[in-house]
mmCIF file of C-alpha atoms in Angstrom:
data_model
loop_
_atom_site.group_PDB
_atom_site.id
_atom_site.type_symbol
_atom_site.label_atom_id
_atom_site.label_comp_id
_atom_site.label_asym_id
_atom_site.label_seq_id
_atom_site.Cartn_x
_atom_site.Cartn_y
_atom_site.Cartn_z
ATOM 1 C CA UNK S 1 0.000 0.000 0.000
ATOM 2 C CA UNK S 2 3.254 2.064 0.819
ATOM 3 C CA UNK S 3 4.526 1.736 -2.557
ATOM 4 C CA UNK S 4 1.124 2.405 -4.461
ATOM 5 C CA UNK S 5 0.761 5.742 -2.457
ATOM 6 C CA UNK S 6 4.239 6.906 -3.314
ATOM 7 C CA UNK S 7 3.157 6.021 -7.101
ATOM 8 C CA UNK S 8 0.564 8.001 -6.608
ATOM 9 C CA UNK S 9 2.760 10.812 -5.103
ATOM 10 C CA UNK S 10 5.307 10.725 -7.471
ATOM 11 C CA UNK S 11 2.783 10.755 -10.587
ATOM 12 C CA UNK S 12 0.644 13.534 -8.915
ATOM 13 C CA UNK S 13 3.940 15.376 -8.430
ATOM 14 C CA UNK S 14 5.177 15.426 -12.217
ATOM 15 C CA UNK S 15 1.709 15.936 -13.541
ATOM 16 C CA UNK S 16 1.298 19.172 -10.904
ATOM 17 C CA UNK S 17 4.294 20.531 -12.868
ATOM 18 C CA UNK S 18 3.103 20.283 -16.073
ATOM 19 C CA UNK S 19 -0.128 21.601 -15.455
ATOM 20 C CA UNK S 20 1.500 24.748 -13.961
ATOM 21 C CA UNK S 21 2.740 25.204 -16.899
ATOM 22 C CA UNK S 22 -0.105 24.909 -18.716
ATOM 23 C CA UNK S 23 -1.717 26.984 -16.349
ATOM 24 C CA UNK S 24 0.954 29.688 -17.192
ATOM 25 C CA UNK S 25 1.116 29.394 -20.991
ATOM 26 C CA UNK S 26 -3.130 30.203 -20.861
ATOM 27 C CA UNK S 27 -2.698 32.908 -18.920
ATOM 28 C CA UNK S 28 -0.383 34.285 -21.251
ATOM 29 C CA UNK S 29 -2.375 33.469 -24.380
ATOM 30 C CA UNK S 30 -5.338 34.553 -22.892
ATOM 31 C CA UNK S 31 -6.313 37.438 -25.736
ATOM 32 C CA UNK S 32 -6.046 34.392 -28.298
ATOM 33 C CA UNK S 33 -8.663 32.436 -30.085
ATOM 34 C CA UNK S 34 -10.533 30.057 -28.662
ATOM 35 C CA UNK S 35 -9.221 27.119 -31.192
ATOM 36 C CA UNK S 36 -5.837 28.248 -29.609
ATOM 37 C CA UNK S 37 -7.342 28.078 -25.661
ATOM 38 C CA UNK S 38 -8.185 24.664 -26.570
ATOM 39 C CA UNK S 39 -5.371 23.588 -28.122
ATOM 40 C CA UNK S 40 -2.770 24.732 -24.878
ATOM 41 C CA UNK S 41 -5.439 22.584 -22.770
ATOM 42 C CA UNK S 42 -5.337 19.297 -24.899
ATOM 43 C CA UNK S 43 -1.938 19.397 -24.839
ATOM 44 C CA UNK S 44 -1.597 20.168 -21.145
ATOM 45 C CA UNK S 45 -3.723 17.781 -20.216
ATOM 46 C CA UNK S 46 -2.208 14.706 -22.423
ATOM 47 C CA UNK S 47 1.744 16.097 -21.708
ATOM 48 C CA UNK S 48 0.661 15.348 -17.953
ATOM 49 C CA UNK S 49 -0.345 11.835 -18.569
ATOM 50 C CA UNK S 50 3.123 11.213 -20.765
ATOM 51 C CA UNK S 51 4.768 12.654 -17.781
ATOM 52 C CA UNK S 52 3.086 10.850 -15.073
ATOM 53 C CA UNK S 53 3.731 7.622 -16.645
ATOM 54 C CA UNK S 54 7.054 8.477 -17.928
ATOM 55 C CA UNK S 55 8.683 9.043 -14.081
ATOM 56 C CA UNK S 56 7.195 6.052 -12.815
ATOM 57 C CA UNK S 57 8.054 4.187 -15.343
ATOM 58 C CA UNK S 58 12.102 5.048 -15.148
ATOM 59 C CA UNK S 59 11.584 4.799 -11.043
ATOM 60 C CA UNK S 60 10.497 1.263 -11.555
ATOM 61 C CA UNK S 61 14.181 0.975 -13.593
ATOM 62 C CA UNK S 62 12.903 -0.836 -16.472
ATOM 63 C CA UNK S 63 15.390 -1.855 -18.785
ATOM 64 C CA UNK S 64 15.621 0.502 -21.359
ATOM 65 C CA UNK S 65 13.779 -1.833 -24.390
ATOM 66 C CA UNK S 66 10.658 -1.914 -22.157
ATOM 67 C CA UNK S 67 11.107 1.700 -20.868
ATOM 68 C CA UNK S 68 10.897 2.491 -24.896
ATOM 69 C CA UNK S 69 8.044 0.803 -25.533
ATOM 70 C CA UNK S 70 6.577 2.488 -22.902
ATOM 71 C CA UNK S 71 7.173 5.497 -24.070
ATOM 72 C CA UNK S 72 6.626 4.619 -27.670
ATOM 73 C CA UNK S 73 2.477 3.367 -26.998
ATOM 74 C CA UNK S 74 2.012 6.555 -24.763
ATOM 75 C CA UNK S 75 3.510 8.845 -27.106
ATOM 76 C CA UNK S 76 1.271 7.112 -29.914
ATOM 77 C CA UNK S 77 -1.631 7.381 -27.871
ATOM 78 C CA UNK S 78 -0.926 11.430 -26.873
ATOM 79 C CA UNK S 79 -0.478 12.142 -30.654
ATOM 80 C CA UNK S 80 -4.126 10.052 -31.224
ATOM 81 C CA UNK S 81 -6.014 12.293 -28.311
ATOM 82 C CA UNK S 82 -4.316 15.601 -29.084
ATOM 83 C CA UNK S 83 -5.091 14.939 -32.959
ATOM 84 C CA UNK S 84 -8.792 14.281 -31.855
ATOM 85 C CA UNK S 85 -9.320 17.078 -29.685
ATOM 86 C CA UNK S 86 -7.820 19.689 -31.773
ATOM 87 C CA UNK S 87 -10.240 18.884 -34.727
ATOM 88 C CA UNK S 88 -12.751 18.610 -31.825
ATOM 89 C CA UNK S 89 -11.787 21.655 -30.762
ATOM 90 C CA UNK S 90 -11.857 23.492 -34.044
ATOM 91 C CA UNK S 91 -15.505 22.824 -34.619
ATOM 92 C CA UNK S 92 -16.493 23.571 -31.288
ATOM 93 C CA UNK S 93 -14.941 27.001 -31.479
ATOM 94 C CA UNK S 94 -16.381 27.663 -35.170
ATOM 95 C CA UNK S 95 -19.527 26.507 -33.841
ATOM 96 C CA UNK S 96 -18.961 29.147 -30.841
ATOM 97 C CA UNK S 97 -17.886 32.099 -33.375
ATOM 98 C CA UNK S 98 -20.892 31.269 -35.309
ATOM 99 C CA UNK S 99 -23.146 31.555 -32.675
ATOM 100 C CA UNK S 100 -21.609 34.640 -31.645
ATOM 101 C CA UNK S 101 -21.916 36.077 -34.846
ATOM 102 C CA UNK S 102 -25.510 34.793 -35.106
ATOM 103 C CA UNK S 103 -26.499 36.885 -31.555
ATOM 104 C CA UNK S 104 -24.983 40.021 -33.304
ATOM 105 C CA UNK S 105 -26.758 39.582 -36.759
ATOM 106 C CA UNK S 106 -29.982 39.137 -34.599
ATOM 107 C CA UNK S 107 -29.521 42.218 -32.703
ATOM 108 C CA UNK S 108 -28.417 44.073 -35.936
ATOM 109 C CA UNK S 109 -31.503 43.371 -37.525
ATOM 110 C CA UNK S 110 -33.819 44.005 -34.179
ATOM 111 C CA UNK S 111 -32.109 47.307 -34.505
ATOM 112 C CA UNK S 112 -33.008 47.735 -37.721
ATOM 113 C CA UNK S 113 -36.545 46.786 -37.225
ATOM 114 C CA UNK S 114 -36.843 49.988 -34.563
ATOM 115 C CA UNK S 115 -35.001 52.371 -36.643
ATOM 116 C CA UNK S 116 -37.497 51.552 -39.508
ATOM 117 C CA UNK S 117 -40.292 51.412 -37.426
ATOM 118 C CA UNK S 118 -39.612 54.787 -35.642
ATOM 119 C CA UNK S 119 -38.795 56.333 -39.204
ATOM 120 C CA UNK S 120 -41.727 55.246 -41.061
ATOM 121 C CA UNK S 121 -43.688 56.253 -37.841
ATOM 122 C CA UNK S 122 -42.314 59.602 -38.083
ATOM 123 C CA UNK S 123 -42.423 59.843 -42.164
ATOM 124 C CA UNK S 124 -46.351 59.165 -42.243
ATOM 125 C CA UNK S 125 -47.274 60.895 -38.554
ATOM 126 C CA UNK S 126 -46.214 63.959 -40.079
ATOM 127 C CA UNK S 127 -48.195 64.217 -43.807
ATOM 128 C CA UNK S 128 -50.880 62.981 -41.770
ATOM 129 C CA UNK S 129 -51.434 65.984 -39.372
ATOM 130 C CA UNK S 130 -50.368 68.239 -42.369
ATOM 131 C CA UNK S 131 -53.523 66.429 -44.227
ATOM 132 C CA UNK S 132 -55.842 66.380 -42.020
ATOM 133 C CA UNK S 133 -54.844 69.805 -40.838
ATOM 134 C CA UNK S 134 -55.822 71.004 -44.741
ATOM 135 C CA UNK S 135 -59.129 68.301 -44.390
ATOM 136 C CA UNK S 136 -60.319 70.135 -41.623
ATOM 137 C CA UNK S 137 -59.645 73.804 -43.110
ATOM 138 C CA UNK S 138 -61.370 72.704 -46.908
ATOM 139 C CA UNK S 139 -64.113 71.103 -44.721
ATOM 140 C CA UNK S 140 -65.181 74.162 -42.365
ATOM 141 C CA UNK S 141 -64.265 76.385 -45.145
ATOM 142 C CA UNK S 142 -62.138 78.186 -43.307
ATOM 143 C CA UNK S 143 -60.132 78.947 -46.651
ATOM 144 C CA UNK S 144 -62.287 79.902 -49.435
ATOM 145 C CA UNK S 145 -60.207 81.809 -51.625
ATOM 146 C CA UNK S 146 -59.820 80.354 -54.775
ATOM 147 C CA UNK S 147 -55.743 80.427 -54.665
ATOM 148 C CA UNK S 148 -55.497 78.939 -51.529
ATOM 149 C CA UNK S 149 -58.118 75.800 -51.915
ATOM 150 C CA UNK S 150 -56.336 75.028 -54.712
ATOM 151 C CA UNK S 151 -53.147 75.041 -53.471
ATOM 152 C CA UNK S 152 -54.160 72.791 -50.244
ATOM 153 C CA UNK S 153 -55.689 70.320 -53.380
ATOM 154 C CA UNK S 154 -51.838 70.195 -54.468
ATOM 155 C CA UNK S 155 -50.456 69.492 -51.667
ATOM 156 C CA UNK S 156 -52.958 66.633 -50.316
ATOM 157 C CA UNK S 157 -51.931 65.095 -53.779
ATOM 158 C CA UNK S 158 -48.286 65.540 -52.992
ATOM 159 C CA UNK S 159 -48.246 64.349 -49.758
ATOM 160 C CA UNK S 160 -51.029 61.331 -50.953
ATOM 161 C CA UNK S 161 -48.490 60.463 -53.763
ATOM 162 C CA UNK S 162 -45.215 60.588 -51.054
ATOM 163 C CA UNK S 163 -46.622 58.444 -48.772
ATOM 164 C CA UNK S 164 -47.789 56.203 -51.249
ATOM 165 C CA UNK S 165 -44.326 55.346 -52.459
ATOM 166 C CA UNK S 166 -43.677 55.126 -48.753
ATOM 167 C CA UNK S 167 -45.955 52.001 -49.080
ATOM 168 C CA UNK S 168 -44.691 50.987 -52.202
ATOM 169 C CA UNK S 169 -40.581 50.804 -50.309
ATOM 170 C CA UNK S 170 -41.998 49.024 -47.185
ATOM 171 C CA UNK S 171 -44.237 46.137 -50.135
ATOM 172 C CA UNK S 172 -40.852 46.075 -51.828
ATOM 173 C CA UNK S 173 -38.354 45.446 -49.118
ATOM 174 C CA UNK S 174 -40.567 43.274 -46.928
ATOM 175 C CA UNK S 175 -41.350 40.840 -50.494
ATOM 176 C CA UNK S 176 -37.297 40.898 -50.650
ATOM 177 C CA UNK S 177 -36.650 40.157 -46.853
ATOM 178 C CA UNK S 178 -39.159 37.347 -47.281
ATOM 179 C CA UNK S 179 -37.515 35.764 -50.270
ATOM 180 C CA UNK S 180 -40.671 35.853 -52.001
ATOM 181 C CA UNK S 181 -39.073 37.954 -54.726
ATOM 182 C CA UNK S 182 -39.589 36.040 -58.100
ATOM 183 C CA UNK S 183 -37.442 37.575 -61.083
ATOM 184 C CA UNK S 184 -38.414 37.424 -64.635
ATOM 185 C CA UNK S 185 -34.903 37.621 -66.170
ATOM 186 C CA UNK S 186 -34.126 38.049 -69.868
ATOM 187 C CA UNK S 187 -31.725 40.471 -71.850
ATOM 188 C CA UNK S 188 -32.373 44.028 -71.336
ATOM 189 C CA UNK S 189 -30.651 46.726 -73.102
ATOM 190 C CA UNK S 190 -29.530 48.625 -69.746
ATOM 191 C CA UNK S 191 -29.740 52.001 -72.244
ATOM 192 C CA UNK S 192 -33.242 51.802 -72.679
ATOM 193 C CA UNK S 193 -34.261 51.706 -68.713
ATOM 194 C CA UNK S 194 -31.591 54.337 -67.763
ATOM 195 C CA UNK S 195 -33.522 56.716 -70.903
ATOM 196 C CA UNK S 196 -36.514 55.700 -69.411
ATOM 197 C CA UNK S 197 -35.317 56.788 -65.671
ATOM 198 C CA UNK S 198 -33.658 59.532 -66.740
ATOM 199 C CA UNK S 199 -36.984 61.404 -68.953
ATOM 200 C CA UNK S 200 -39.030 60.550 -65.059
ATOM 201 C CA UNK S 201 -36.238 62.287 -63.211
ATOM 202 C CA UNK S 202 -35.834 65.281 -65.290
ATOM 203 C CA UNK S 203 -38.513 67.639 -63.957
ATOM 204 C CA UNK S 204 -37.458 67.399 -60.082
ATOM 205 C CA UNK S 205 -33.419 68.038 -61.453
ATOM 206 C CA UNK S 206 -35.033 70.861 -63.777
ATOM 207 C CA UNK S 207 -37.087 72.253 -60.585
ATOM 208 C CA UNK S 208 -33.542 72.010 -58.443
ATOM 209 C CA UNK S 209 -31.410 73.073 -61.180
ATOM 210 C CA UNK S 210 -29.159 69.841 -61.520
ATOM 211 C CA UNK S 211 -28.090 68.525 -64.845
ATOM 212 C CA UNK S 212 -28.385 65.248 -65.693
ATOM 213 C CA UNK S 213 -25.747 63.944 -67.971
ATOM 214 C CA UNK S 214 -25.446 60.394 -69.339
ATOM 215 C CA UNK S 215 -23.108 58.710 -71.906
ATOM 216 C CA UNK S 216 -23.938 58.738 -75.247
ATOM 217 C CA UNK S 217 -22.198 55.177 -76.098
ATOM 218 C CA UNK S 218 -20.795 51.940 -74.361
ATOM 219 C CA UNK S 219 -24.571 50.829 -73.245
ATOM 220 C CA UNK S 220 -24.616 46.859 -72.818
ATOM 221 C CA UNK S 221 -27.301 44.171 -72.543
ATOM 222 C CA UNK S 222 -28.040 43.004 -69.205
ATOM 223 C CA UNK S 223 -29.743 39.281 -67.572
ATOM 224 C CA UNK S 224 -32.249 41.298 -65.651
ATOM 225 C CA UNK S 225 -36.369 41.869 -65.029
ATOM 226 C CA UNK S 226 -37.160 44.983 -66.349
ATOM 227 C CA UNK S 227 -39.371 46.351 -63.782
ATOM 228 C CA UNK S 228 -36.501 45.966 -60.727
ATOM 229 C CA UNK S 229 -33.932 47.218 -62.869
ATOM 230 C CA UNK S 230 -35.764 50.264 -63.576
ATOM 231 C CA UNK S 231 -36.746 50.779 -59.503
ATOM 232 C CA UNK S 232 -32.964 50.262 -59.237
ATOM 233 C CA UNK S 233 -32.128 52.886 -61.618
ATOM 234 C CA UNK S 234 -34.502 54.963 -60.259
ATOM 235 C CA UNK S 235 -33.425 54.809 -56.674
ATOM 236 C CA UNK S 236 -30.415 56.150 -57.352
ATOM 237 C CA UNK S 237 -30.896 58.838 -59.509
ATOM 238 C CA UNK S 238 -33.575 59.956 -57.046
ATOM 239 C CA UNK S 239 -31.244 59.825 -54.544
ATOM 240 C CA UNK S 240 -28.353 61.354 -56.141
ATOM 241 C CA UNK S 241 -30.983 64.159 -57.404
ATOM 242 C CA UNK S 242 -31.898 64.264 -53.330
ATOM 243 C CA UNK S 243 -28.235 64.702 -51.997
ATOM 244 C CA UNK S 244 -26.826 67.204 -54.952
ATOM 245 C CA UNK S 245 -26.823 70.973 -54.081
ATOM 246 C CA UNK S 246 -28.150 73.351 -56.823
ATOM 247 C CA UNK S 247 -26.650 73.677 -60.026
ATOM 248 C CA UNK S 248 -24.963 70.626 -59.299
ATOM 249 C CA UNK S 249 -24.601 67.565 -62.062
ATOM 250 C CA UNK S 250 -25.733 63.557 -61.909
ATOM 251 C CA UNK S 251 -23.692 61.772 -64.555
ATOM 252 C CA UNK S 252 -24.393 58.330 -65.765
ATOM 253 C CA UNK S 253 -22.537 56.069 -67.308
ATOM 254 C CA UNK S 254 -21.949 52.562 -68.182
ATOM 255 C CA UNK S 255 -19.441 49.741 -69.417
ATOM 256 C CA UNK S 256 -18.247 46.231 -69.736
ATOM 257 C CA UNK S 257 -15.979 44.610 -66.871
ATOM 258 C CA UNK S 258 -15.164 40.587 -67.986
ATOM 259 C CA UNK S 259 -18.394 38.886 -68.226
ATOM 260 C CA UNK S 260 -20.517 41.408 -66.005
ATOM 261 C CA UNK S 261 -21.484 44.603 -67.070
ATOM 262 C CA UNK S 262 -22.123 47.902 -64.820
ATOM 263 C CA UNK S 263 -23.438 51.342 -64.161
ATOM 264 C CA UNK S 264 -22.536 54.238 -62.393
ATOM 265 C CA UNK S 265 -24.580 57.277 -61.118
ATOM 266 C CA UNK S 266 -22.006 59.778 -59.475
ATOM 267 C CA UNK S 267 -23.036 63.017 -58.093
ATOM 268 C CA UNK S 268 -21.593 66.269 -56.879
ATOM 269 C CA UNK S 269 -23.132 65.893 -53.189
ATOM 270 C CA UNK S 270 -19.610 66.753 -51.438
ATOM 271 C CA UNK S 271 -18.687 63.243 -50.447
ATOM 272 C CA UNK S 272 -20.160 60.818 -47.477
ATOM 273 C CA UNK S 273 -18.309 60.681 -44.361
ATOM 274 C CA UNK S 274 -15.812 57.331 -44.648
ATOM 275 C CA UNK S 275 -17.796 55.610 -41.197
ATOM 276 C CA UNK S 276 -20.884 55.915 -42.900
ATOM 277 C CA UNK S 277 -20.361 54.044 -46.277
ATOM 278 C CA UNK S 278 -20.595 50.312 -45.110
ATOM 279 C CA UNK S 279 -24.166 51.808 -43.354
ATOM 280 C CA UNK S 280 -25.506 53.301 -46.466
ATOM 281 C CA UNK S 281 -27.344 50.879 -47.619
ATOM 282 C CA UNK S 282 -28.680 49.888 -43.990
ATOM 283 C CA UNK S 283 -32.597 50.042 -43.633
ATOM 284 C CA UNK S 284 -33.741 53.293 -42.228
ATOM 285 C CA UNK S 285 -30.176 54.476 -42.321
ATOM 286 C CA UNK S 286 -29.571 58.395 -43.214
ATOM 287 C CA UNK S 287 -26.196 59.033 -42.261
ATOM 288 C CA UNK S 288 -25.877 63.087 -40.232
ATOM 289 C CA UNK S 289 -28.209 65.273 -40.274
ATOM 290 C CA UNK S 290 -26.985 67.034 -42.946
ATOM 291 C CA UNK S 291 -27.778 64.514 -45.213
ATOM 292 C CA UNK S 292 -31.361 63.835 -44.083
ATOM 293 C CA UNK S 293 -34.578 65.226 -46.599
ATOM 294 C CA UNK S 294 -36.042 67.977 -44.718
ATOM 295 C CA UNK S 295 -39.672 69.405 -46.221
ATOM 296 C CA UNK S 296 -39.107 71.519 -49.834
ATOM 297 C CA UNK S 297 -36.423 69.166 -51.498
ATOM 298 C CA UNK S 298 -37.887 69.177 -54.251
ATOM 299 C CA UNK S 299 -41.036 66.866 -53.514
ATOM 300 C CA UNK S 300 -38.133 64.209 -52.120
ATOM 301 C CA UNK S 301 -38.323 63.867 -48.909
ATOM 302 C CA UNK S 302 -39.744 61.802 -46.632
ATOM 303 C CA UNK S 303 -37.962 58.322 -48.429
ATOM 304 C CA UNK S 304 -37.862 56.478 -44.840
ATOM 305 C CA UNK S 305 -34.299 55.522 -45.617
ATOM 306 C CA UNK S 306 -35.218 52.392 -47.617
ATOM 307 C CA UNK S 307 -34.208 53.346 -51.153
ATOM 308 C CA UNK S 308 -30.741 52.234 -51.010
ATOM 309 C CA UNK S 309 -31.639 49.365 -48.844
ATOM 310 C CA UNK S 310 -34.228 48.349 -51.961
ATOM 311 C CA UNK S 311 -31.125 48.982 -54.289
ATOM 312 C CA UNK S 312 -29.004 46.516 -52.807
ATOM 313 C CA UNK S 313 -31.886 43.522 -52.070
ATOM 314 C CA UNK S 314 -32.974 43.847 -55.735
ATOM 315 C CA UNK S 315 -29.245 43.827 -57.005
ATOM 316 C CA UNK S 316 -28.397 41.247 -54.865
ATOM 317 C CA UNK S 317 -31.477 39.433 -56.239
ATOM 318 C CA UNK S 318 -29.881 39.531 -60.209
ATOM 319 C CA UNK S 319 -26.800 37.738 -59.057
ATOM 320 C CA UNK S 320 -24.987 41.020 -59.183
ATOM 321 C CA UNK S 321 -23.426 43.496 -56.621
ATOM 322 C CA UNK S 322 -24.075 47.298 -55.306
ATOM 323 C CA UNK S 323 -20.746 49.057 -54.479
ATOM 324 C CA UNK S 324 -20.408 53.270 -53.317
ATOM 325 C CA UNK S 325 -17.481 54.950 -52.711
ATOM 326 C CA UNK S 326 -16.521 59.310 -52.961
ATOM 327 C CA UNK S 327 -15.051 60.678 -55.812
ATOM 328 C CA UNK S 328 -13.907 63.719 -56.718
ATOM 329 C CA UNK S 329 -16.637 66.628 -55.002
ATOM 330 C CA UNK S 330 -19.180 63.769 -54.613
ATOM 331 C CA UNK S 331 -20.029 60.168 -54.420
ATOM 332 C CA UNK S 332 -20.249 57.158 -56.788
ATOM 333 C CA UNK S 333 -22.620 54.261 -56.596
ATOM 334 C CA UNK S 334 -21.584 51.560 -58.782
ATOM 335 C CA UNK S 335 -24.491 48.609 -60.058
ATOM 336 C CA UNK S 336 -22.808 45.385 -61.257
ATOM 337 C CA UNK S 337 -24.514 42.933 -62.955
ATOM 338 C CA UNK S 338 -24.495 39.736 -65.360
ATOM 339 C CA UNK S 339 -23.915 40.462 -68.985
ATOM 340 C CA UNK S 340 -26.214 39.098 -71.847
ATOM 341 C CA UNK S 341 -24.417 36.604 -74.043
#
């Protein structure tokens, strides 16, 4: 019984000392991944077995064939169990990340959810008061000049026709959220929708003074639907038209890049602050103040920050890609998307 205690003693002893050091090395790796935590921990833990069984084996003074085959099966064994618990370990700490990243995409988009909510909320609270406001006045007739009723008519049918596309962003992004998108894709000459989003934009540039300048040449054929390609298109002119000071100039253009073709709208807006450019095409995201519609822009505001988010969803949608970065006095959104053969 003597003897198997002071086994015990002696193994405890040499296994102590290794796990010291293990104890040591975590410490010092303790800003390190978790694949590497787990690693230092497999290894301490087997290196104390080898260790154990290594001192009592040279105290029982084996002779030095059996002390090497000793060694030999434990070291074969320690190679097997560190082996297994470092892929072991691997998954478990991908499966960790993952779930970490998960929580933070979850609280991301719970974010999102109030933003939007609180921005839509605003976006139709405040047409509403403004039209029932004007309601109220047509109704007791406390306007009756012939001026001033039909100005109120105007702007009920402004305001009617803002929040309506207000609607028509919140249909759009929840059917692309939802996956219940469903594309119609053939060749479309991307020349004909940008002509066709162009002649719409023209009076609001005209009423702000902004030129509108495309190429005349280098148009390609795009795998597209037509009717998302031209909400694309549309988006961003509308919001370059929204961001550009007076007398300022949209410019469109277009090319071939491999087997993808693109567009660019590019703008003289003064440039987006650098943190805000991965945000941009967050829902419900509108970057500083500055940069937010305010009432008389043109019959533009009031977009609840879900253009750009729209952009990239239907882009995303053709296979293709939504990129923005500041050029120059302004900014440049480039579309990407698969050429026609």
């Amino acid at each position: 019984m003597a003897d198997l205690a002071l086994i015990f003693a002696v193994a405890l002893a040499a296994a102590c000392g290794v796990g010291l050091l293990g104890a040591a090395a975590l410490r010092l790796l303790r800003g390190r991944s978790i694949t590497v935590h787990i690693s230092v921990l497999l290894a301490t833990t087997v290196t104390a077995v080898v260790a154990g069984v290594a001192v009592i084996a040279e105290a029982m003074f084996l002779s030095p064939h059996d002390l090497e085959v000793v060694l030999i099966t434990v070291s074969a064994a320690a190679v097997v169990s560190v082996a297994v618990g470092w892929l072991s370990g691997r998954r478990l700490a991908a499966a960790a990340v993952w779930a970490d990243q998960a929580r933070e995409r979850e609280r991301r988009i719970e974010k999102g959810r109030r933003d939007l909510v609180a921005w839509v909320s605003h976006d139709l609270r405040t047409p509403l008061a403004g039209l029932r406001a004007m309601a109220e006045a047509l109704e007791d007739r406390v306007v009756a000049d012939r001026v001033t009723v039909d100005e109120y008519h105007r702007r009920i049918r402004v305001e009617t026709d803002r929040m309506t596309r207000l609607v028509d962003d919140l249909f759009e992004l929840s059917r692309i959220n939802a996956g219940a998108l469903r594309l119609s894709l053939s060749p479309v000459p991307l020349g004909d929708v940008v002509s066709d989003a162009l002649a719409g934009t023209a009076p609001l540039a005209a009423a702000r003074r902004i030129r509108l300048v495309a190429a005349e040449s280098g148009w390609p054929v795009v795998v597209a639907s037509e009717p998302e390609l031209t909400r694309v298109v549309g988006n961003l002119l509308l919001n370059a038209v929204r961001y550009t000071p007076a007398d300022g100039t949209v410019r469109v253009e277009a090319g071939r890049d491999g087997e993808q073709a693109w567009f660019a709208v590019a703008d003289t807006c003064g440039g987006i602050p650098e943190p805000d450019l991965p945000r941009l095409f967050d829902v419900a995201f509108r970057g500083e103040p500055a940069r937010t519609p305010t009432p008389g822009n043109g019959g533009l505001e009031g977009s609840g920050g879900l253009g750009l988010a729209i952009v990239r969803g239907l882009v995303e949608a053709h296979g293709g890609r939504v990129e923005v970065g500041n050029v120059g006095d302004g900014c440049r959104f480039v579309v990407r998307l698969p050429l026609a053969a």
